[in-house]
Amino acid sequence: MVKFDARESGGTTTFAPDQMEEARALAKSIQSMQPAPAIPKNPKTGPQRVAVLRSIAAGIPGMQDYLARMDAVTTKREMENLDNDKFELIPSLRGSKEQIGDLDLYWTVADLRDQKEREINKRLKEEAQTAKLEKEQEKTVKKEQEDATLKRHKERPELKKVLDLISADFRTEIVQSITTRFTVMVERYFTDGDFNLLRPGRSGNQWENQTYARVSEELAPLMVPTRKLNPNWQNVMAKLASDSADFYIEQFENKMAWKLGDVLERKGGGDVALFGNVRDHAIRMTFPDKSGFQVRTQQVISTSVNGKVFARYPTTFHDVVLASGERMPVPSAAKMQKEFGITEDKSGE
């Protein structure tokens, strides 16, 4: 039996006769350590009780092995496995009357486990934070690299000239389409011309509600909420249409620059020209190795379920000639990726 009695002055440790040799060896070992650890005489806290437990471990059958395994634990799974083995490793633990401080030995072992678990949780948290930071840094570096590549592609003069021509035509279509849609929205909402007794919130369409709020103001205080159309609402609509067009055109140019700029770099340059007139929205590309293709794009303006206008730019490839001089039958995205490295970018479509 081993008992650490905190109630006696000086904190006396008492061993059974058959454990005296082990106790003497432990005492000698403790005295020989430099610097000697401070063993609390009257342990009150978990860490203090654990310190005492380590100092008397040699006198408790199986405790040293348990401590060694506990110190080696690095994961929660290993901790669970040790929990399952602790009564086998420390036979006296179950129903033990041995005490450290005012608590049974079992609770000091629990303190040791909790202390180790906190260490594991702290390390896992630090590792997770480090991994998150590294991932964010990698994402930032990747974004910077992609931005630099895109900027380089968009500044290629042979590509920029053609895209500028098509973009200008697309932009005119977008402004006209969005302006028409905005006007219809306003006329449908402000049915009497200037005033409307219904709140914008009556519509389940968030984007339309936001648009209405930009071109009108609520008159107050009135018994019935009333909105008045601003005199300059048409100018506001024109600005909204222009800003939307700028956004969608940038999407188009980025999409095409990614697709075609990459090919130009891999092929060591090439000739880029409009195919037909600008209204055809077709580009012919030929490369030094005699390969080439025609890419056609179109602008599809749609409205989401929330009423927001958006644009897509699907592309198709035609008249594809390989470096061998052979023509590609039925060009597809998979075939163009294989032969020219063109990946299908879904952004903006």
Tab-separated table of C-alpha atoms in Angstrom:
chain	number	residue	atom	x	y	z
A	1	MET	CA	0.000	0.000	0.000
A	2	VAL	CA	1.159	3.503	-0.763
A	3	LYS	CA	-0.242	6.533	0.938
A	4	PHE	CA	0.663	10.165	0.580
A	5	ASP	CA	-0.939	11.847	3.541
A	6	ALA	CA	-1.360	15.569	2.963
A	7	ARG	CA	-2.824	16.077	6.394
A	8	GLU	CA	0.381	15.282	8.227
A	9	SER	CA	2.808	18.138	8.581
A	10	GLY	CA	5.591	17.852	6.096
A	11	GLY	CA	3.598	15.573	3.772
A	12	THR	CA	4.702	12.061	4.873
A	13	THR	CA	4.843	9.190	2.360
A	14	THR	CA	4.315	5.702	3.927
A	15	PHE	CA	5.157	2.423	2.155
A	16	ALA	CA	4.346	-1.207	3.005
A	17	PRO	CA	7.374	-3.270	4.200
A	18	ASP	CA	7.708	-5.177	0.954
A	19	GLN	CA	8.013	-1.901	-0.931
A	20	MET	CA	10.701	-0.296	1.192
A	21	GLU	CA	13.555	-1.225	-1.150
A	22	GLU	CA	11.728	0.308	-4.085
A	23	ALA	CA	10.950	3.363	-2.008
A	24	ARG	CA	14.619	3.782	-0.998
A	25	ALA	CA	15.704	3.396	-4.622
A	26	LEU	CA	13.139	5.962	-5.665
A	27	ALA	CA	14.239	8.362	-2.934
A	28	LYS	CA	17.871	7.977	-3.987
A	29	SER	CA	16.959	8.508	-7.608
A	30	ILE	CA	14.985	11.626	-6.769
A	31	GLN	CA	17.808	13.034	-4.647
A	32	SER	CA	20.344	12.441	-7.422
A	33	MET	CA	18.406	14.467	-10.003
A	34	GLN	CA	19.743	17.941	-10.652
A	35	PRO	CA	17.877	20.150	-10.391
A	36	ALA	CA	15.429	18.255	-8.203
A	37	PRO	CA	11.788	18.866	-9.111
A	38	ALA	CA	9.718	20.707	-6.560
A	39	ILE	CA	7.326	18.146	-5.101
A	40	PRO	CA	4.444	19.908	-3.344
A	41	LYS	CA	4.010	18.777	0.262
A	42	ASN	CA	0.303	19.432	0.397
A	43	PRO	CA	-1.048	19.100	-3.174
A	44	LYS	CA	-4.308	20.843	-3.829
A	45	THR	CA	-4.466	21.188	-7.624
A	46	GLY	CA	-4.422	18.646	-10.430
A	47	PRO	CA	-0.899	19.525	-11.634
A	48	GLN	CA	0.397	19.327	-8.045
A	49	ARG	CA	-1.135	15.902	-7.529
A	50	VAL	CA	0.323	14.708	-10.861
A	51	ALA	CA	3.779	15.902	-9.781
A	52	VAL	CA	3.450	13.858	-6.606
A	53	LEU	CA	2.199	10.854	-8.555
A	54	ARG	CA	5.290	10.930	-10.762
A	55	SER	CA	7.542	11.106	-7.703
A	56	ILE	CA	6.070	7.950	-6.146
A	57	ALA	CA	5.267	6.034	-9.354
A	58	ALA	CA	7.935	3.401	-8.686
A	59	GLY	CA	6.080	2.325	-5.569
A	60	ILE	CA	2.818	1.648	-7.422
A	61	PRO	CA	2.799	-1.523	-9.554
A	62	GLY	CA	2.336	-0.715	-13.223
A	63	MET	CA	2.332	3.057	-12.723
A	64	GLN	CA	5.702	3.689	-14.354
A	65	ASP	CA	4.622	1.786	-17.458
A	66	TYR	CA	1.365	3.728	-17.493
A	67	LEU	CA	3.192	7.046	-17.177
A	68	ALA	CA	5.596	6.093	-19.960
A	69	ARG	CA	2.719	5.257	-22.263
A	70	MET	CA	0.848	8.410	-21.273
A	71	ASP	CA	3.907	10.561	-22.030
A	72	ALA	CA	4.149	8.886	-25.453
A	73	VAL	CA	0.502	9.574	-26.353
A	74	THR	CA	0.147	11.981	-29.287
A	75	THR	CA	-3.416	11.380	-30.540
A	76	LYS	CA	-6.884	11.047	-29.080
A	77	ARG	CA	-7.132	7.511	-30.410
A	78	GLU	CA	-3.985	6.533	-28.489
A	79	MET	CA	-5.504	8.185	-25.428
A	80	GLU	CA	-8.678	6.102	-25.803
A	81	ASN	CA	-6.619	2.913	-26.128
A	82	LEU	CA	-4.693	3.758	-22.963
A	83	ASP	CA	-7.953	4.472	-21.148
A	84	ASN	CA	-9.100	0.963	-21.988
A	85	ASP	CA	-5.853	-0.531	-20.660
A	86	LYS	CA	-5.341	1.522	-17.493
A	87	PHE	CA	-6.964	-0.925	-15.040
A	88	GLU	CA	-4.950	-3.767	-16.512
A	89	LEU	CA	-1.740	-1.743	-16.294
A	90	ILE	CA	-2.450	-0.515	-12.749
A	91	PRO	CA	-4.136	-3.374	-10.842
A	92	SER	CA	-4.531	-1.318	-7.671
A	93	LEU	CA	-6.380	1.488	-9.435
A	94	ARG	CA	-9.847	-0.082	-9.264
A	95	GLY	CA	-11.308	0.404	-5.809
A	96	SER	CA	-7.994	1.738	-4.504
A	97	LYS	CA	-7.938	3.560	-1.170
A	98	GLU	CA	-4.532	5.071	-1.849
A	99	GLN	CA	-4.599	8.829	-1.707
A	100	ILE	CA	-2.639	11.779	-3.024
A	101	GLY	CA	-3.662	14.855	-1.205
A	102	ASP	CA	-7.334	14.596	-0.289
A	103	LEU	CA	-8.301	12.511	-3.331
A	104	ASP	CA	-8.104	8.838	-4.197
A	105	LEU	CA	-5.396	7.681	-6.582
A	106	TYR	CA	-7.980	7.205	-9.326
A	107	TRP	CA	-8.672	10.949	-9.485
A	108	THR	CA	-4.991	11.841	-9.695
A	109	VAL	CA	-4.678	9.474	-12.661
A	110	ALA	CA	-7.717	11.285	-14.118
A	111	ASP	CA	-5.910	14.599	-13.542
A	112	LEU	CA	-2.923	13.245	-15.464
A	113	ARG	CA	-5.158	12.165	-18.331
A	114	ASP	CA	-6.939	15.541	-18.437
A	115	GLN	CA	-3.620	17.342	-18.461
A	116	LYS	CA	-2.424	15.262	-21.410
A	117	GLU	CA	-5.714	15.749	-23.239
A	118	ARG	CA	-5.411	19.515	-22.882
A	119	GLU	CA	-1.902	19.331	-24.333
A	120	ILE	CA	-3.184	17.307	-27.315
A	121	ASN	CA	-6.109	19.681	-27.879
A	122	LYS	CA	-3.803	22.688	-27.712
A	123	ARG	CA	-1.413	21.119	-30.213
A	124	LEU	CA	-4.230	20.106	-32.550
A	125	LYS	CA	-5.644	23.628	-32.390
A	126	GLU	CA	-2.249	25.144	-33.157
A	127	GLU	CA	-1.742	22.692	-36.026
A	128	ALA	CA	-5.191	23.515	-37.403
A	129	GLN	CA	-4.471	27.246	-37.191
A	130	THR	CA	-1.109	26.758	-38.882
A	131	ALA	CA	-2.683	24.640	-41.619
A	132	LYS	CA	-5.403	27.244	-42.131
A	133	LEU	CA	-2.837	30.029	-42.360
A	134	GLU	CA	-0.733	28.030	-44.818
A	135	LYS	CA	-3.811	27.297	-46.923
A	136	GLU	CA	-4.756	30.987	-46.952
A	137	GLN	CA	-1.200	31.906	-47.925
A	138	GLU	CA	-1.205	29.297	-50.704
A	139	LYS	CA	-4.557	30.639	-51.893
A	140	THR	CA	-3.217	34.193	-51.871
A	141	VAL	CA	-0.089	33.194	-53.797
A	142	LYS	CA	-2.165	31.228	-56.309
A	143	LYS	CA	-4.549	34.166	-56.758
A	144	GLU	CA	-1.634	36.537	-57.310
A	145	GLN	CA	-0.126	34.164	-59.870
A	146	GLU	CA	-3.463	33.770	-61.660
A	147	ASP	CA	-4.005	37.533	-61.675
A	148	ALA	CA	-0.536	38.069	-63.128
A	149	THR	CA	-1.112	35.412	-65.788
A	150	LEU	CA	-4.511	36.834	-66.702
A	151	LYS	CA	-3.080	40.358	-66.906
A	152	ARG	CA	-0.318	39.076	-69.195
A	153	HIS	CA	-2.829	37.322	-71.447
A	154	LYS	CA	-5.131	40.334	-71.651
A	155	GLU	CA	-2.236	42.596	-72.603
A	156	ARG	CA	-1.214	40.494	-75.613
A	157	PRO	CA	-1.799	43.050	-78.404
A	158	GLU	CA	-2.973	40.533	-81.025
A	159	LEU	CA	-5.599	39.146	-78.621
A	160	LYS	CA	-6.592	42.448	-77.014
A	161	LYS	CA	-7.387	44.057	-80.371
A	162	VAL	CA	-9.891	41.373	-81.336
A	163	LEU	CA	-11.486	41.078	-77.885
A	164	ASP	CA	-11.943	44.857	-77.679
A	165	LEU	CA	-13.942	44.816	-80.931
A	166	ILE	CA	-16.227	41.994	-79.817
A	167	SER	CA	-16.570	43.458	-76.298
A	168	ALA	CA	-17.757	46.790	-77.667
A	169	ASP	CA	-20.507	45.041	-79.648
A	170	PHE	CA	-21.503	42.920	-76.662
A	171	ARG	CA	-21.538	45.940	-74.382
A	172	THR	CA	-24.038	47.763	-76.584
A	173	GLU	CA	-26.324	44.722	-76.476
A	174	ILE	CA	-26.048	44.450	-72.678
A	175	VAL	CA	-26.814	48.114	-72.015
A	176	GLN	CA	-29.845	48.018	-74.308
A	177	SER	CA	-31.142	44.772	-72.826
A	178	ILE	CA	-30.716	45.788	-69.183
A	179	THR	CA	-32.137	49.274	-69.757
A	180	THR	CA	-35.235	47.744	-71.351
A	181	ARG	CA	-35.644	45.290	-68.495
A	182	PHE	CA	-35.200	48.024	-65.869
A	183	THR	CA	-37.746	50.274	-67.592
A	184	VAL	CA	-40.315	47.481	-67.760
A	185	MET	CA	-39.746	46.778	-64.070
A	186	VAL	CA	-40.309	50.397	-63.082
A	187	GLU	CA	-43.384	50.810	-65.243
A	188	ARG	CA	-44.849	47.594	-63.837
A	189	TYR	CA	-44.241	48.699	-60.278
A	190	PHE	CA	-45.168	52.384	-60.486
A	191	THR	CA	-48.442	51.780	-62.281
A	192	ASP	CA	-49.739	55.323	-61.909
A	193	GLY	CA	-46.566	56.976	-63.164
A	194	ASP	CA	-45.125	58.590	-60.035
A	195	PHE	CA	-46.623	56.921	-56.963
A	196	ASN	CA	-47.243	53.409	-55.782
A	197	LEU	CA	-49.037	52.293	-52.635
A	198	LEU	CA	-47.326	48.909	-52.462
A	199	ARG	CA	-44.036	48.488	-50.666
A	200	PRO	CA	-41.140	47.022	-52.653
A	201	GLY	CA	-41.028	44.306	-50.017
A	202	ARG	CA	-44.336	42.959	-51.301
A	203	SER	CA	-42.397	41.396	-54.142
A	204	GLY	CA	-40.564	38.158	-53.366
A	205	ASN	CA	-37.820	39.351	-55.668
A	206	GLN	CA	-34.931	40.774	-53.630
A	207	TRP	CA	-32.943	42.108	-56.568
A	208	GLU	CA	-35.967	43.920	-58.019
A	209	ASN	CA	-36.763	45.366	-54.591
A	210	GLN	CA	-33.230	46.769	-54.337
A	211	THR	CA	-33.588	48.275	-57.807
A	212	TYR	CA	-36.916	49.889	-56.923
A	213	ALA	CA	-35.371	51.369	-53.787
A	214	ARG	CA	-32.652	53.032	-55.875
A	215	VAL	CA	-35.106	54.885	-58.101
A	216	SER	CA	-37.683	55.893	-55.503
A	217	GLU	CA	-38.151	57.091	-51.962
A	218	GLU	CA	-40.770	56.418	-49.321
A	219	LEU	CA	-42.956	59.341	-48.404
A	220	ALA	CA	-43.502	59.782	-44.691
A	221	PRO	CA	-45.408	60.113	-42.511
A	222	LEU	CA	-48.411	58.620	-44.265
A	223	MET	CA	-51.018	56.146	-43.053
A	224	VAL	CA	-50.385	53.957	-46.070
A	225	PRO	CA	-46.719	53.515	-47.092
A	226	THR	CA	-46.230	55.252	-50.399
A	227	ARG	CA	-43.162	55.436	-52.628
A	228	LYS	CA	-42.496	58.263	-55.047
A	229	LEU	CA	-40.478	57.762	-58.212
A	230	ASN	CA	-37.397	59.990	-58.279
A	231	PRO	CA	-37.334	62.537	-61.118
A	232	ASN	CA	-33.885	61.318	-62.240
A	233	TRP	CA	-34.795	57.628	-62.203
A	234	GLN	CA	-33.843	57.188	-65.851
A	235	ASN	CA	-30.320	58.457	-65.147
A	236	VAL	CA	-30.050	56.028	-62.228
A	237	MET	CA	-31.190	53.195	-64.489
A	238	ALA	CA	-28.677	54.171	-67.158
A	239	LYS	CA	-25.877	54.120	-64.582
A	240	LEU	CA	-26.983	50.694	-63.317
A	241	ALA	CA	-27.075	49.333	-66.869
A	242	SER	CA	-23.620	50.758	-67.642
A	243	ASP	CA	-22.090	49.341	-64.450
A	244	SER	CA	-23.654	45.941	-65.112
A	245	ALA	CA	-22.294	45.972	-68.661
A	246	ASP	CA	-18.782	46.757	-67.393
A	247	PHE	CA	-18.988	43.804	-65.020
A	248	TYR	CA	-20.217	41.320	-67.628
A	249	ILE	CA	-17.765	42.480	-70.278
A	250	GLU	CA	-14.892	41.990	-67.836
A	251	GLN	CA	-16.167	38.435	-67.263
A	252	PHE	CA	-16.189	37.835	-71.024
A	253	GLU	CA	-12.702	39.214	-71.581
A	254	ASN	CA	-11.268	37.238	-68.654
A	255	LYS	CA	-12.869	34.032	-69.910
A	256	MET	CA	-11.559	34.429	-73.449
A	257	ALA	CA	-8.120	35.595	-72.296
A	258	TRP	CA	-7.748	32.465	-70.176
A	259	LYS	CA	-8.807	30.177	-73.013
A	260	LEU	CA	-6.881	31.751	-75.844
A	261	GLY	CA	-3.944	33.405	-74.070
A	262	ASP	CA	-2.773	30.066	-72.680
A	263	VAL	CA	-2.767	28.535	-76.155
A	264	LEU	CA	-0.794	31.451	-77.594
A	265	GLU	CA	1.873	31.061	-74.906
A	266	ARG	CA	2.182	27.314	-75.361
A	267	LYS	CA	2.322	27.616	-79.150
A	268	GLY	CA	4.895	30.418	-79.055
A	269	GLY	CA	2.556	33.057	-80.430
A	270	GLY	CA	0.271	33.048	-83.424
A	271	ASP	CA	-2.042	35.072	-85.611
A	272	VAL	CA	-5.357	36.216	-84.121
A	273	ALA	CA	-8.009	37.825	-86.325
A	274	LEU	CA	-11.733	38.353	-86.560
A	275	PHE	CA	-13.476	35.775	-88.711
A	276	GLY	CA	-16.192	37.451	-90.758
A	277	ASN	CA	-17.500	40.689	-89.252
A	278	VAL	CA	-17.666	41.731	-85.638
A	279	ARG	CA	-21.335	40.695	-85.379
A	280	ASP	CA	-20.300	37.085	-85.989
A	281	HIS	CA	-18.316	37.106	-82.734
A	282	ALA	CA	-15.850	34.642	-84.268
A	283	ILE	CA	-12.046	34.529	-83.952
A	284	ARG	CA	-9.616	32.665	-86.190
A	285	MET	CA	-6.315	31.583	-84.636
A	286	THR	CA	-3.353	30.075	-86.487
A	287	PHE	CA	-0.040	29.034	-84.959
A	288	PRO	CA	3.570	28.590	-86.127
A	289	ASP	CA	3.143	24.794	-86.293
A	290	LYS	CA	0.350	25.285	-88.905
A	291	SER	CA	-2.369	24.234	-86.486
A	292	GLY	CA	-5.336	26.485	-85.851
A	293	PHE	CA	-9.029	26.771	-85.166
A	294	GLN	CA	-11.997	29.084	-85.228
A	295	VAL	CA	-13.710	29.902	-81.937
A	296	ARG	CA	-17.178	31.403	-81.822
A	297	THR	CA	-18.819	32.920	-78.797
A	298	GLN	CA	-22.224	34.345	-78.150
A	299	GLN	CA	-23.783	36.420	-75.432
A	300	VAL	CA	-26.780	35.016	-73.587
A	301	ILE	CA	-28.509	37.465	-71.245
A	302	SER	CA	-30.791	35.801	-68.721
A	303	THR	CA	-32.668	36.576	-65.546
A	304	SER	CA	-32.241	34.531	-62.377
A	305	VAL	CA	-35.138	33.302	-60.232
A	306	ASN	CA	-34.497	36.349	-58.047
A	307	GLY	CA	-34.816	38.690	-61.021
A	308	LYS	CA	-31.116	39.475	-61.330
A	309	VAL	CA	-29.805	39.892	-64.851
A	310	PHE	CA	-26.684	37.920	-65.739
A	311	ALA	CA	-24.766	37.084	-68.884
A	312	ARG	CA	-23.210	33.841	-70.168
A	313	TYR	CA	-20.684	33.415	-72.952
A	314	PRO	CA	-20.720	29.833	-74.297
A	315	THR	CA	-18.026	29.074	-76.871
A	316	THR	CA	-17.772	26.533	-79.664
A	317	PHE	CA	-14.811	25.496	-81.842
A	318	HIS	CA	-14.898	24.975	-85.607
A	319	ASP	CA	-12.595	24.204	-88.522
A	320	VAL	CA	-9.903	22.779	-86.244
A	321	VAL	CA	-6.632	21.914	-87.986
A	322	LEU	CA	-3.966	19.896	-86.163
A	323	ALA	CA	-0.209	20.361	-86.520
A	324	SER	CA	-0.151	17.246	-88.736
A	325	GLY	CA	-2.461	18.959	-91.175
A	326	GLU	CA	-5.390	16.713	-90.315
A	327	ARG	CA	-8.751	18.206	-89.473
A	328	MET	CA	-10.459	17.398	-86.206
A	329	PRO	CA	-13.836	15.765	-86.786
A	330	VAL	CA	-16.589	17.082	-84.536
A	331	PRO	CA	-14.497	19.303	-82.209
A	332	SER	CA	-15.371	19.005	-78.523
A	333	ALA	CA	-14.123	20.478	-75.247
A	334	ALA	CA	-12.333	17.211	-74.402
A	335	LYS	CA	-10.599	17.057	-77.779
A	336	MET	CA	-9.573	20.731	-77.640
A	337	GLN	CA	-8.125	20.212	-74.186
A	338	LYS	CA	-6.130	17.228	-75.390
A	339	GLU	CA	-4.777	18.871	-78.566
A	340	PHE	CA	-4.458	22.520	-77.521
A	341	GLY	CA	-4.665	22.454	-73.718
A	342	ILE	CA	-7.842	24.535	-73.667
A	343	THR	CA	-9.719	24.006	-70.418
A	344	GLU	CA	-13.400	24.770	-70.178
A	345	ASP	CA	-13.680	27.668	-67.759
A	346	LYS	CA	-17.244	27.856	-66.448
A	347	SER	CA	-16.951	31.331	-64.961
A	348	GLY	CA	-18.963	33.828	-66.926
A	349	GLU	CA	-20.914	31.154	-68.801
